[in-house]
Amino acid sequence: MKRILYIIIAALTISSGLFSCEPAEDRDSLPAVTLTPETIKFSVTKSATNANEVTLKNEDPTVIPYWKYVDATGNELGHSNKSDDQVTFPFAGKYTIYYTAYTRGGSVEAAPVVVDIAKNDETYFRDPKWAMLTNGVAGKTWVLDFVDPVGWAGLDFPYNPKGSDYWNWFPDYASNSWVMPNKNWGEMHFDLNGGYNTKVTQTAIANETQTNKTGTYSFDIANNKLAFNGGVEMLYGGDYYGDVSNWYSVKVVELTATSLRLGVIRDKSRTGEGICLIVFHYKLKP
């Protein structure tokens, strides 16, 4: 029986809305991989006008590109499958770009490319939303707000009011304590102290056991996306973990100096409910 080949690159960004999967033609056997690390056609080029910007370019239209970039200590900062992309590294240091070419027969990894950024880009964080989320170098720590710690919304909420899936329900906790137990669910920290640093302390559902994970994050202000890297996942409360497959690439539903709402997609509902956003509400840690 003939097989249908699917080339799937699995990774997600708060910055990329990344991947699609398309079936290739039926075939009895996969073609041989003729590419080698030496013959992959791609380029990593520093901008002539912005010393902190790097252009990533796939120069072979027959392959699907996948980029990953990490800092000097190995923290993953982001990924992309665009054929032509621009990445800004606002902090001085050495960064490594990994490129993989996906072909019908398999994947080939190119030799990593190291980029040296000489100085910080002081203008990169001028958007006030950076300060709202992180308070810059000093950092901010967020905890669940038990005035209304969790709610639900359509996928178009809140940035596409004309969309067909625009709605929300953010119940108050006083009248809806069933949404989750009122306890210390942990905390979530962001800062810009020499890098995109994050730490999440998560309390277990059934008891008070806590786990701590540290890593990096990316904040795509233009597209209202936040991504956790390095195995870190968003802080949550209640028995919702099994309803969601992705707790690291999230939607910024609301951001002010004192209030943060982040949404994850409920795509594995254990009670048969439809796809929607589960939106958690945070306040500054007292």
CSV table of C-alpha atoms in Angstrom, one decimal:
chain,number,residue,atom,x,y,z
A,1,MET,CA,0.0,0.0,0.0
A,2,LYS,CA,1.3,3.4,-0.9
A,3,ARG,CA,2.3,5.8,1.9
A,4,ILE,CA,1.5,9.5,2.1
A,5,LEU,CA,4.5,11.4,3.3
A,6,TYR,CA,4.0,14.3,5.7
A,7,ILE,CA,6.8,16.5,6.5
A,8,ILE,CA,6.1,18.1,9.9
A,9,ILE,CA,8.3,20.4,11.9
A,10,ALA,CA,7.0,20.5,15.5
A,11,ALA,CA,7.8,23.8,17.4
A,12,LEU,CA,5.9,26.9,18.2
A,13,THR,CA,6.7,30.7,18.6
A,14,ILE,CA,5.4,33.8,20.3
A,15,SER,CA,6.6,35.2,17.6
A,16,SER,CA,6.0,32.9,14.6
A,17,GLY,CA,2.5,31.2,14.1
A,18,LEU,CA,4.8,28.7,12.6
A,19,PHE,CA,4.0,25.6,10.8
A,20,SER,CA,1.7,24.0,8.3
A,21,CYS,CA,1.6,20.4,7.0
A,22,GLU,CA,0.9,19.5,3.4
A,23,PRO,CA,0.8,15.9,2.0
A,24,ALA,CA,3.3,15.1,-0.6
A,25,GLU,CA,2.6,12.8,-3.5
A,26,ASP,CA,2.1,9.0,-3.0
A,27,ARG,CA,5.2,7.0,-3.5
A,28,ASP,CA,6.5,3.5,-2.8
A,29,SER,CA,9.7,4.7,-1.3
A,30,LEU,CA,11.3,7.9,-0.1
A,31,PRO,CA,13.9,9.6,-2.3
A,32,ALA,CA,17.5,9.6,-1.2
A,33,VAL,CA,18.7,12.6,0.7
A,34,THR,CA,21.3,14.3,-1.6
A,35,LEU,CA,21.9,17.4,0.5
A,36,THR,CA,24.9,17.5,2.9
A,37,PRO,CA,25.8,20.0,5.6
A,38,GLU,CA,28.3,21.5,3.1
A,39,THR,CA,25.8,21.9,0.2
A,40,ILE,CA,22.8,23.4,2.1
A,41,LYS,CA,22.1,26.8,0.6
A,42,PHE,CA,21.3,29.3,3.3
A,43,SER,CA,22.8,32.5,4.8
A,44,VAL,CA,23.0,34.3,8.1
A,45,THR,CA,23.8,38.0,7.7
A,46,LYS,CA,24.2,40.9,10.1
A,47,SER,CA,22.3,44.0,9.0
A,48,ALA,CA,24.3,46.9,7.6
A,49,THR,CA,22.0,49.4,9.4
A,50,ASN,CA,21.3,47.7,12.7
A,51,ALA,CA,24.2,46.0,14.5
A,52,ASN,CA,21.7,43.9,16.6
A,53,GLU,CA,19.7,42.5,13.7
A,54,VAL,CA,20.4,39.3,11.8
A,55,THR,CA,18.8,38.2,8.5
A,56,LEU,CA,18.1,34.4,8.1
A,57,LYS,CA,17.6,33.3,4.5
A,58,ASN,CA,16.9,29.9,3.0
A,59,GLU,CA,18.2,29.9,-0.5
A,60,ASP,CA,16.8,26.5,-1.6
A,61,PRO,CA,13.1,26.6,-2.5
A,62,THR,CA,12.9,22.8,-2.6
A,63,VAL,CA,13.3,22.4,1.2
A,64,ILE,CA,11.4,23.5,4.3
A,65,PRO,CA,13.7,25.5,6.5
A,66,TYR,CA,13.8,25.4,10.3
A,67,TRP,CA,15.8,27.9,12.4
A,68,LYS,CA,16.6,27.8,16.1
A,69,TYR,CA,18.7,30.4,17.9
A,70,VAL,CA,20.3,30.2,21.3
A,71,ASP,CA,22.4,32.4,23.6
A,72,ALA,CA,25.9,31.8,24.8
A,73,THR,CA,24.7,29.6,27.7
A,74,GLY,CA,22.5,27.4,25.5
A,75,ASN,CA,19.1,29.0,26.3
A,76,GLU,CA,16.8,28.8,23.4
A,77,LEU,CA,15.5,32.2,22.4
A,78,GLY,CA,13.2,31.4,19.5
A,79,HIS,CA,12.6,29.4,16.3
A,80,SER,CA,11.1,29.9,12.9
A,81,ASN,CA,10.3,28.1,9.6
A,82,LYS,CA,10.3,31.2,7.4
A,83,SER,CA,12.4,31.2,4.3
A,84,ASP,CA,13.4,34.9,5.0
A,85,ASP,CA,13.3,36.2,8.5
A,86,GLN,CA,14.9,38.9,10.7
A,87,VAL,CA,15.9,38.3,14.3
A,88,THR,CA,16.9,41.1,16.7
A,89,PHE,CA,19.4,40.3,19.5
A,90,PRO,CA,19.2,43.4,21.8
A,91,PHE,CA,21.8,42.1,24.3
A,92,ALA,CA,25.5,42.0,23.6
A,93,GLY,CA,27.0,38.5,23.4
A,94,LYS,CA,27.5,35.5,21.2
A,95,TYR,CA,24.5,33.7,19.7
A,96,THR,CA,24.3,30.4,17.8
A,97,ILE,CA,22.0,29.9,14.8
A,98,TYR,CA,21.0,26.3,14.0
A,99,TYR,CA,19.6,25.6,10.5
A,100,THR,CA,17.9,22.4,9.4
A,101,ALA,CA,16.7,21.7,5.9
A,102,TYR,CA,13.7,19.3,5.7
A,103,THR,CA,13.5,17.4,2.4
A,104,ARG,CA,11.1,14.6,1.2
A,105,GLY,CA,13.7,12.0,2.2
A,106,GLY,CA,14.6,13.4,5.6
A,107,SER,CA,16.4,16.3,7.3
A,108,VAL,CA,19.9,17.7,7.1
A,109,GLU,CA,21.5,19.9,9.7
A,110,ALA,CA,23.9,22.6,8.7
A,111,ALA,CA,27.0,23.6,10.7
A,112,PRO,CA,25.9,26.1,13.4
A,113,VAL,CA,26.6,29.7,12.7
A,114,VAL,CA,27.9,31.9,15.6
A,115,VAL,CA,26.9,35.6,15.6
A,116,ASP,CA,28.8,38.1,17.8
A,117,ILE,CA,26.7,41.1,19.0
A,118,ALA,CA,29.0,43.8,20.2
A,119,LYS,CA,26.7,46.0,22.3
A,120,ASN,CA,23.2,46.3,23.7
A,121,ASP,CA,20.5,48.0,21.7
A,122,GLU,CA,19.2,50.5,24.2
A,123,THR,CA,16.3,51.5,21.9
A,124,TYR,CA,14.8,48.1,21.5
A,125,PHE,CA,12.8,48.1,24.7
A,126,ARG,CA,11.2,51.6,24.3
A,127,ASP,CA,7.7,50.2,23.9
A,128,PRO,CA,6.0,50.6,27.3
A,129,LYS,CA,4.7,47.1,27.2
A,130,TRP,CA,8.2,45.8,28.0
A,131,ALA,CA,8.1,47.7,31.3
A,132,MET,CA,4.5,46.6,32.0
A,133,LEU,CA,5.5,43.0,31.7
A,134,THR,CA,9.0,43.0,33.2
A,135,ASN,CA,9.9,46.3,34.9
A,136,GLY,CA,13.2,46.0,32.9
A,137,VAL,CA,16.3,44.8,34.7
A,138,ALA,CA,14.5,44.7,38.1
A,139,GLY,CA,11.9,42.3,36.9
A,140,LYS,CA,8.2,41.6,37.9
A,141,THR,CA,6.6,38.7,39.6
A,142,TRP,CA,3.0,37.7,38.9
A,143,VAL,CA,0.6,35.6,40.8
A,144,LEU,CA,-3.0,34.6,40.1
A,145,ASP,CA,-5.6,37.2,40.9
A,146,PHE,CA,-8.4,35.6,42.9
A,147,VAL,CA,-10.9,38.3,42.1
A,148,ASP,CA,-11.3,36.5,38.8
A,149,PRO,CA,-8.4,34.0,38.3
A,150,VAL,CA,-9.6,32.2,35.2
A,151,GLY,CA,-12.1,32.7,32.4
A,152,TRP,CA,-12.9,31.6,28.8
A,153,ALA,CA,-12.9,33.4,25.5
A,154,GLY,CA,-13.2,32.8,21.8
A,155,LEU,CA,-10.2,32.6,19.6
A,156,ASP,CA,-10.9,36.1,18.1
A,157,PHE,CA,-11.0,37.8,21.5
A,158,PRO,CA,-9.9,40.5,22.2
A,159,TYR,CA,-8.2,41.8,19.0
A,160,ASN,CA,-10.7,40.8,16.3
A,161,PRO,CA,-14.1,42.1,17.4
A,162,LYS,CA,-15.6,41.4,14.0
A,163,GLY,CA,-14.6,37.8,14.0
A,164,SER,CA,-17.0,34.9,14.3
A,165,ASP,CA,-15.5,33.6,17.5
A,166,TYR,CA,-15.4,36.8,19.6
A,167,TRP,CA,-16.8,36.3,23.1
A,168,ASN,CA,-15.5,36.1,26.7
A,169,TRP,CA,-16.7,35.1,30.1
A,170,PHE,CA,-14.5,36.1,33.1
A,171,PRO,CA,-16.5,35.0,36.2
A,172,ASP,CA,-15.8,36.5,39.6
A,173,TYR,CA,-14.4,34.1,42.1
A,174,ALA,CA,-16.7,35.0,44.9
A,175,SER,CA,-19.7,33.6,43.0
A,176,ASN,CA,-17.8,30.9,41.1
A,177,SER,CA,-15.4,29.3,43.5
A,178,TRP,CA,-15.8,26.0,41.6
A,179,VAL,CA,-13.3,27.2,39.0
A,180,MET,CA,-10.3,26.3,41.2
A,181,PRO,CA,-9.3,25.9,44.9
A,182,ASN,CA,-8.2,29.2,46.5
A,183,LYS,CA,-4.6,28.4,47.3
A,184,ASN,CA,-1.0,29.5,46.5
A,185,TRP,CA,-0.6,28.2,42.9
A,186,GLY,CA,2.9,29.7,42.6
A,187,GLU,CA,4.4,32.6,40.7
A,188,MET,CA,5.8,33.7,37.4
A,189,HIS,CA,8.7,36.1,37.0
A,190,PHE,CA,10.0,38.1,34.0
A,191,ASP,CA,13.1,40.4,33.8
A,192,LEU,CA,15.5,41.8,31.3
A,193,ASN,CA,18.7,41.5,33.4
A,194,GLY,CA,21.1,40.8,30.6
A,195,GLY,CA,18.7,38.5,28.8
A,196,TYR,CA,15.0,37.4,28.5
A,197,ASN,CA,14.9,35.7,31.9
A,198,THR,CA,11.9,33.9,33.3
A,199,LYS,CA,11.2,31.6,36.2
A,200,VAL,CA,7.9,29.8,37.0
A,201,THR,CA,7.1,28.2,40.3
A,202,GLN,CA,4.1,25.9,39.9
A,203,THR,CA,2.1,24.3,42.7
A,204,ALA,CA,0.6,20.8,42.0
A,205,ILE,CA,-3.1,20.3,41.7
A,206,ALA,CA,-3.6,17.7,44.3
A,207,ASN,CA,-1.2,18.9,47.0
A,208,GLU,CA,1.2,21.8,47.9
A,209,THR,CA,4.3,20.4,46.1
A,210,GLN,CA,6.0,23.0,44.0
A,211,THR,CA,8.3,22.8,41.0
A,212,ASN,CA,10.6,25.5,39.8
A,213,LYS,CA,11.7,26.0,36.2
A,214,THR,CA,13.9,28.7,34.7
A,215,GLY,CA,14.5,29.6,31.1
A,216,THR,CA,13.9,32.4,28.6
A,217,TYR,CA,11.0,33.9,26.9
A,218,SER,CA,10.2,35.9,23.8
A,219,PHE,CA,7.6,38.7,23.6
A,220,ASP,CA,6.1,39.5,20.2
A,221,ILE,CA,4.4,42.8,21.0
A,222,ALA,CA,3.0,43.3,17.5
A,223,ASN,CA,1.2,40.0,17.5
A,224,ASN,CA,0.4,39.8,21.2
A,225,LYS,CA,2.3,36.5,21.7
A,226,LEU,CA,4.4,35.3,24.6
A,227,ALA,CA,6.6,32.2,24.3
A,228,PHE,CA,8.4,30.3,27.1
A,229,ASN,CA,11.6,28.5,26.1
A,230,GLY,CA,13.8,25.9,27.8
A,231,GLY,CA,11.0,23.7,29.2
A,232,VAL,CA,9.2,26.5,31.1
A,233,GLU,CA,5.4,26.5,31.0
A,234,MET,CA,2.9,29.2,31.9
A,235,LEU,CA,1.7,29.4,35.5
A,236,TYR,CA,-1.8,28.0,35.9
A,237,GLY,CA,-4.3,27.2,38.6
A,238,GLY,CA,-7.0,24.6,38.8
A,239,ASP,CA,-7.5,21.2,37.1
A,240,TYR,CA,-7.1,22.5,33.5
A,241,TYR,CA,-3.7,21.1,32.5
A,242,GLY,CA,-5.0,18.1,30.7
A,243,ASP,CA,-7.3,20.2,28.5
A,244,VAL,CA,-4.4,22.0,26.8
A,245,SER,CA,-1.5,20.6,24.6
A,246,ASN,CA,0.6,23.8,24.6
A,247,TRP,CA,1.4,25.7,27.7
A,248,TYR,CA,4.5,27.5,26.4
A,249,SER,CA,3.2,29.5,23.4
A,250,VAL,CA,0.4,31.8,24.7
A,251,LYS,CA,-1.7,34.8,23.8
A,252,VAL,CA,-1.4,38.1,25.6
A,253,VAL,CA,-5.1,38.9,26.2
A,254,GLU,CA,-4.4,41.9,28.5
A,255,LEU,CA,-1.4,43.7,29.8
A,256,THR,CA,-1.2,46.8,32.0
A,257,ALA,CA,1.2,47.8,34.7
A,258,THR,CA,-0.7,45.9,37.3
A,259,SER,CA,-2.8,43.3,35.4
A,260,LEU,CA,-1.9,40.4,33.0
A,261,ARG,CA,-4.1,38.0,31.3
A,262,LEU,CA,-2.6,35.1,29.3
A,263,GLY,CA,-4.6,32.6,27.2
A,264,VAL,CA,-3.9,29.0,26.2
A,265,ILE,CA,-5.9,27.1,23.6
A,266,ARG,CA,-8.2,24.4,25.0
A,267,ASP,CA,-7.7,21.8,22.3
A,268,LYS,CA,-8.0,18.6,24.3
A,269,SER,CA,-11.1,19.1,26.4
A,270,ARG,CA,-11.7,16.1,28.6
A,271,THR,CA,-15.4,16.8,28.8
A,272,GLY,CA,-16.1,17.3,25.1
A,273,GLU,CA,-16.2,21.1,25.1
A,274,GLY,CA,-15.1,23.0,22.0
A,275,ILE,CA,-11.9,24.8,21.2
A,276,CYS,CA,-11.5,28.1,23.0
A,277,LEU,CA,-9.1,30.2,25.1
A,278,ILE,CA,-8.6,29.4,28.7
A,279,VAL,CA,-7.5,32.8,30.1
A,280,PHE,CA,-5.7,33.1,33.4
A,281,HIS,CA,-5.6,36.5,35.2
A,282,TYR,CA,-2.5,37.6,37.2
A,283,LYS,CA,-1.7,40.5,39.5
A,284,LEU,CA,1.6,41.7,40.8
A,285,LYS,CA,3.0,39.7,43.7
A,286,PRO,CA,2.4,41.6,46.9
